Amino acid sequence: MTVIVLTNCPTGLRGFLTRWLLEISPGVFLGSPSARVRDLLWDEIRTYSGQGRALLAHTTDNEQGFTFRTHSHTWHPTNHEGLTLLHRPTHHTPAGETPPSPHEPPRTGWSKAAKRRRFGK
């Protein structure tokens, strides 16, 4: 089983992929091509994706039962103790804004929604 997700890619590339895979949603392709065809499709995607992003997930013989590849994506596959995980980059705050502290104490008191439920409008 192979799943390919395209974001912001040329429509010609989407049309090209429909020769071998089913487009079940815009930019989401599903099918069971051979490993050779899958690798050739991935090469074409990397060549013709332009400014777009691509993600390929396919079944394989490992503990997870699948693996994936990314192209021009901010998340990158990382091996962690034999498992492939997606590494998300840290969020950068715009200039002039203070980043939220992960260790802020929780706010005390009732939330606005709880006050409305308890005391009415």
XYZ file of N, CA and C in Angstrom:
363
model
N 0.849 -1.178 0.000
C 0.000 0.000 0.000
C 0.893 1.238 0.000
N 0.550 2.203 -0.807
C 1.306 3.442 -0.923
C 0.350 4.627 -0.826
N 0.741 5.625 -0.049
C -0.029 6.869 0.065
C 0.922 8.021 -0.253
N 0.499 8.906 -1.133
C 1.272 10.101 -1.478
C 0.391 11.311 -1.226
N 0.939 12.294 -0.521
C 0.217 13.538 -0.250
C 1.003 14.684 -0.868
N 0.352 15.426 -1.761
C 0.973 16.577 -2.408
C 0.312 17.853 -1.923
N 1.116 18.874 -1.678
C 0.605 20.179 -1.274
C 1.228 21.229 -2.174
N 0.383 22.041 -2.815
C 0.836 23.152 -3.640
C 1.734 22.678 -4.787
N 1.362 21.584 -5.414
C 2.123 21.045 -6.543
C 1.365 21.309 -7.843
N 2.042 21.305 -8.974
C 1.375 21.534 -10.261
C 0.313 20.483 -10.555
N -0.764 20.908 -11.225
C -1.848 19.976 -11.545
C -1.378 18.897 -12.509
N -0.391 19.200 -13.341
C 0.132 18.191 -14.258
C 0.744 17.017 -13.515
N 1.370 17.289 -12.384
C 1.944 16.213 -11.573
C 0.835 15.350 -10.985
N -0.244 15.998 -10.553
C -1.390 15.239 -10.034
C -1.972 14.345 -11.120
N -2.093 14.872 -12.337
C -2.600 14.073 -13.450
C -1.679 12.912 -13.781
N -0.375 13.163 -13.697
C 0.606 12.109 -13.945
C 0.440 10.963 -12.946
N 0.233 11.300 -11.663
C 0.104 10.257 -10.636
C -1.174 9.439 -10.778
N -2.223 10.013 -11.387
C -3.478 9.264 -11.531
C -3.360 8.120 -12.526
N -2.241 8.031 -13.238
C -2.025 6.878 -14.124
C -1.800 5.603 -13.320
N -1.232 5.735 -12.107
C -0.898 4.563 -11.300
C -1.632 4.506 -9.970
N -2.139 5.646 -9.501
C -2.747 5.693 -8.175
C -4.127 6.333 -8.250
N -4.957 6.068 -7.251
C -6.273 6.700 -7.140
C -6.153 7.993 -6.350
N -6.744 9.075 -6.839
C -6.764 10.328 -6.086
C -8.054 10.336 -5.261
N -7.924 10.009 -3.962
C -9.110 9.864 -3.114
C -9.578 11.187 -2.525
N -8.735 12.183 -2.554
C -9.041 13.538 -2.118
C -8.041 14.436 -2.842
N -8.326 15.732 -3.006
C -7.364 16.562 -3.734
C -5.957 16.491 -3.149
N -5.018 15.996 -3.938
C -3.635 15.897 -3.503
C -3.286 14.659 -2.711
N -4.246 13.756 -2.485
C -4.003 12.523 -1.716
C -4.197 11.330 -2.647
N -3.132 10.558 -2.846
C -3.140 9.438 -3.777
C -2.909 8.135 -3.038
N -3.587 7.079 -3.484
C -3.555 5.791 -2.814
C -3.451 4.686 -3.857
N -2.630 3.663 -3.575
C -2.515 2.548 -4.499
C -1.516 1.518 -4.020
N -1.304 0.507 -4.862
C -0.372 -0.578 -4.531
C 0.582 -0.845 -5.692
N 1.386 0.142 -6.077
C 2.351 -0.118 -7.155
C 3.518 -0.949 -6.637
N 4.280 -1.516 -7.551
C 5.475 -2.260 -7.149
C 6.500 -1.285 -6.578
N 7.502 -1.827 -5.904
C 8.534 -0.979 -5.297
C 9.278 -0.182 -6.369
N 9.505 -0.805 -7.504
C 10.213 -0.119 -8.583
C 9.400 1.061 -9.103
N 8.107 0.850 -9.338
C 7.244 1.933 -9.822
C 7.123 3.018 -8.760
N 6.986 2.628 -7.495
C 6.886 3.598 -6.400
C 8.127 4.493 -6.356
N 9.315 3.909 -6.493
C 10.543 4.699 -6.471
C 10.652 5.612 -7.688
N 10.207 5.144 -8.843
C 10.211 5.991 -10.038
C 9.217 7.146 -9.887
N 8.053 6.865 -9.305
C 7.077 7.928 -9.061
C 7.649 8.967 -8.098
N 8.337 8.510 -7.057
C 8.919 9.438 -6.090
C 9.978 10.326 -6.745
N 10.779 9.749 -7.645
C 11.769 10.542 -8.372
C 11.091 11.621 -9.220
N 9.989 11.257 -9.885
C 9.243 12.232 -10.693
C 8.641 13.328 -9.817
N 8.121 12.951 -8.655
C 7.534 13.930 -7.735
C 8.598 14.926 -7.294
N 9.758 14.424 -6.920
C 10.840 15.310 -6.469
C 11.309 16.232 -7.587
N 11.266 15.746 -8.820
C 11.715 16.544 -9.959
C 10.705 17.632 -10.319
N 9.417 17.301 -10.313
C 8.400 18.202 -10.859
C 7.488 18.854 -9.821
N 7.809 18.773 -8.541
C 6.923 19.350 -7.524
C 7.010 20.864 -7.443
N 8.015 21.473 -8.042
C 8.135 22.931 -8.023
C 8.301 23.444 -6.600
N 7.471 24.401 -6.213
C 7.518 24.972 -4.866
C 6.702 24.157 -3.865
N 6.104 23.061 -4.306
C 5.225 22.269 -3.453
C 5.963 21.335 -2.522
N 5.168 20.671 -1.670
C 5.691 19.695 -0.724
C 5.091 18.336 -1.048
N 5.790 17.287 -0.630
C 5.305 15.934 -0.887
C 5.655 15.020 0.281
N 4.771 14.068 0.527
C 4.978 13.060 1.563
C 4.593 11.710 0.972
N 5.454 10.726 1.135
C 5.210 9.373 0.639
C 5.256 8.425 1.827
N 4.205 7.644 2.006
C 4.179 6.608 3.042
C 3.855 5.284 2.354
N 4.595 4.231 2.718
C 4.334 2.931 2.110
C 4.643 1.819 3.100
N 4.010 0.674 2.871
C 4.226 -0.475 3.737
C 5.608 -1.047 3.489
N 6.177 -1.605 4.555
C 7.485 -2.234 4.459
C 7.611 -3.254 5.585
N 8.659 -4.051 5.529
C 8.848 -5.107 6.516
C 9.729 -4.592 7.661
N 9.122 -3.820 8.578
C 9.814 -3.379 9.782
C 8.828 -3.433 10.950
N 9.249 -3.005 12.125
C 8.373 -3.109 13.288
C 7.122 -2.256 13.161
N 7.244 -1.096 12.543
C 6.081 -0.230 12.382
C 5.154 -0.727 11.273
N 5.694 -1.424 10.306
C 4.893 -1.905 9.184
C 4.814 -0.898 8.042
N 5.410 0.276 8.211
C 5.420 1.276 7.157
C 6.643 2.174 7.331
N 6.915 2.945 6.301
C 7.958 3.964 6.346
C 7.482 5.135 5.506
N 8.139 6.264 5.613
C 7.730 7.423 4.839
C 8.929 8.267 4.462
N 8.719 9.086 3.436
C 9.736 10.009 2.926
C 9.071 11.376 2.770
N 9.867 12.426 2.884
C 9.334 13.771 2.699
C 10.182 14.522 1.679
N 9.556 15.511 1.051
C 10.263 16.374 0.097
C 9.801 17.814 0.323
N 10.757 18.718 0.557
C 10.481 20.141 0.806
C 9.482 20.331 1.945
N 9.611 19.533 2.955
C 8.703 19.561 4.093
C 9.463 20.058 5.312
N 8.800 20.780 6.207
C 9.478 21.256 7.416
C 9.628 20.140 8.442
N 8.831 19.092 8.343
C 8.964 17.943 9.244
C 9.828 16.899 8.549
N 10.779 16.323 9.304
C 11.715 15.371 8.712
C 11.679 14.049 9.468
N 11.732 12.909 8.752
C 11.783 11.611 9.418
C 13.067 11.469 10.241
N 12.926 10.961 11.458
C 14.050 10.764 12.358
C 13.950 9.375 12.966
N 15.073 8.678 13.057
C 15.092 7.356 13.663
C 15.270 7.510 15.168
N 14.354 6.927 15.938
C 14.436 6.974 17.395
C 14.252 5.558 17.931
N 15.357 4.946 18.331
C 15.363 3.586 18.877
C 14.645 2.589 17.970
N 14.918 2.691 16.675
C 14.356 1.744 15.723
C 13.013 2.150 15.152
N 12.409 3.212 15.658
C 11.137 3.698 15.136
C 11.377 4.980 14.347
N 10.688 5.112 13.242
C 10.800 6.338 12.453
C 9.709 7.293 12.902
N 10.121 8.461 13.362
C 9.199 9.490 13.825
C 9.412 10.750 13.000
N 8.414 11.626 12.994
C 8.564 12.905 12.311
C 9.056 13.943 13.299
N 10.174 14.583 12.980
C 10.729 15.630 13.826
C 10.137 16.962 13.392
N 9.448 17.622 14.317
C 8.861 18.930 14.044
C 9.806 20.006 14.541
N 10.108 21.006 13.707
C 10.990 22.073 14.168
C 10.292 22.908 15.238
N 11.095 23.575 16.057
C 10.516 24.414 17.097
C 9.840 25.612 16.460
N 8.819 26.107 17.130
C 8.052 27.240 16.625
C 8.809 28.533 16.892
N 8.998 29.335 15.872
C 9.671 30.622 16.029
C 8.627 31.719 16.144
N 8.789 32.604 17.135
C 7.849 33.702 17.312
C 8.313 34.904 16.503
N 7.374 35.690 15.974
C 7.751 36.880 15.210
C 8.501 37.885 16.083
N 9.240 38.757 15.430
C 10.024 39.764 16.157
C 9.094 40.659 16.962
N 9.496 40.966 18.183
C 8.712 41.842 19.036
C 7.751 41.122 19.964
N 7.502 39.839 19.716
C 6.590 39.076 20.564
C 7.401 38.201 21.509
N 6.881 38.022 22.703
C 7.552 37.141 23.659
C 6.988 35.737 23.502
N 7.843 34.745 23.464
C 7.347 33.373 23.312
C 6.633 32.925 24.580
N 5.595 32.098 24.441
C 4.912 31.604 25.632
C 5.820 30.680 26.426
N 5.808 30.829 27.721
C 6.646 30.005 28.579
C 5.964 28.663 28.820
N 6.671 27.549 28.639
C 6.039 26.252 28.888
C 5.852 25.978 30.379
N 6.450 26.812 31.230
C 6.368 26.573 32.666
C 5.525 27.617 33.381
N 4.611 28.279 32.646
C 3.726 29.246 33.291
C 2.778 28.511 34.224
N 2.517 29.070 35.404
C 1.565 28.408 36.298
C 0.156 28.497 35.710
N -0.695 27.519 35.987
C -2.057 27.563 35.463
C -2.824 28.733 36.066
N -3.726 29.285 35.269
C -4.526 30.400 35.752
C -5.527 29.893 36.781
N -5.752 30.692 37.807
C -6.691 30.298 38.853
C -8.056 30.905 38.582
N -9.064 30.379 39.228
C -10.419 30.901 39.071
C -11.201 30.146 38.019
N -12.395 30.642 37.772
C -13.292 30.006 36.816
C -13.030 30.538 35.421
N -13.152 29.683 34.416
C -13.048 30.144 33.043
C -14.339 30.869 32.677
N -14.294 31.661 31.609
C -15.489 32.391 31.181
C -16.611 31.436 30.822
N -16.271 30.314 30.164
C -17.287 29.339 29.786
C -17.915 28.700 31.022
N -17.103 28.392 32.032
C -17.642 27.793 33.244
C -18.562 28.782 33.964
N -18.217 30.063 33.985
C -19.061 31.082 34.623
C -20.403 31.174 33.907
N -20.386 31.141 32.565
C -21.636 31.204 31.814
C -22.516 29.983 32.083
N -21.900 28.804 32.139
C -22.676 27.586 32.420
C -23.286 27.638 33.815
N -22.532 28.103 34.767
C -22.978 28.064 36.156
C -23.945 29.180 36.506
N -23.661 30.387 36.006
C -24.443 31.534 36.426
C -25.313 32.110 35.318
N -25.355 31.488 34.177
C -26.177 31.997 33.074
C -25.405 33.005 32.260
N -26.127 33.790 31.494
C -25.493 34.758 30.603
C -24.697 35.718 31.398
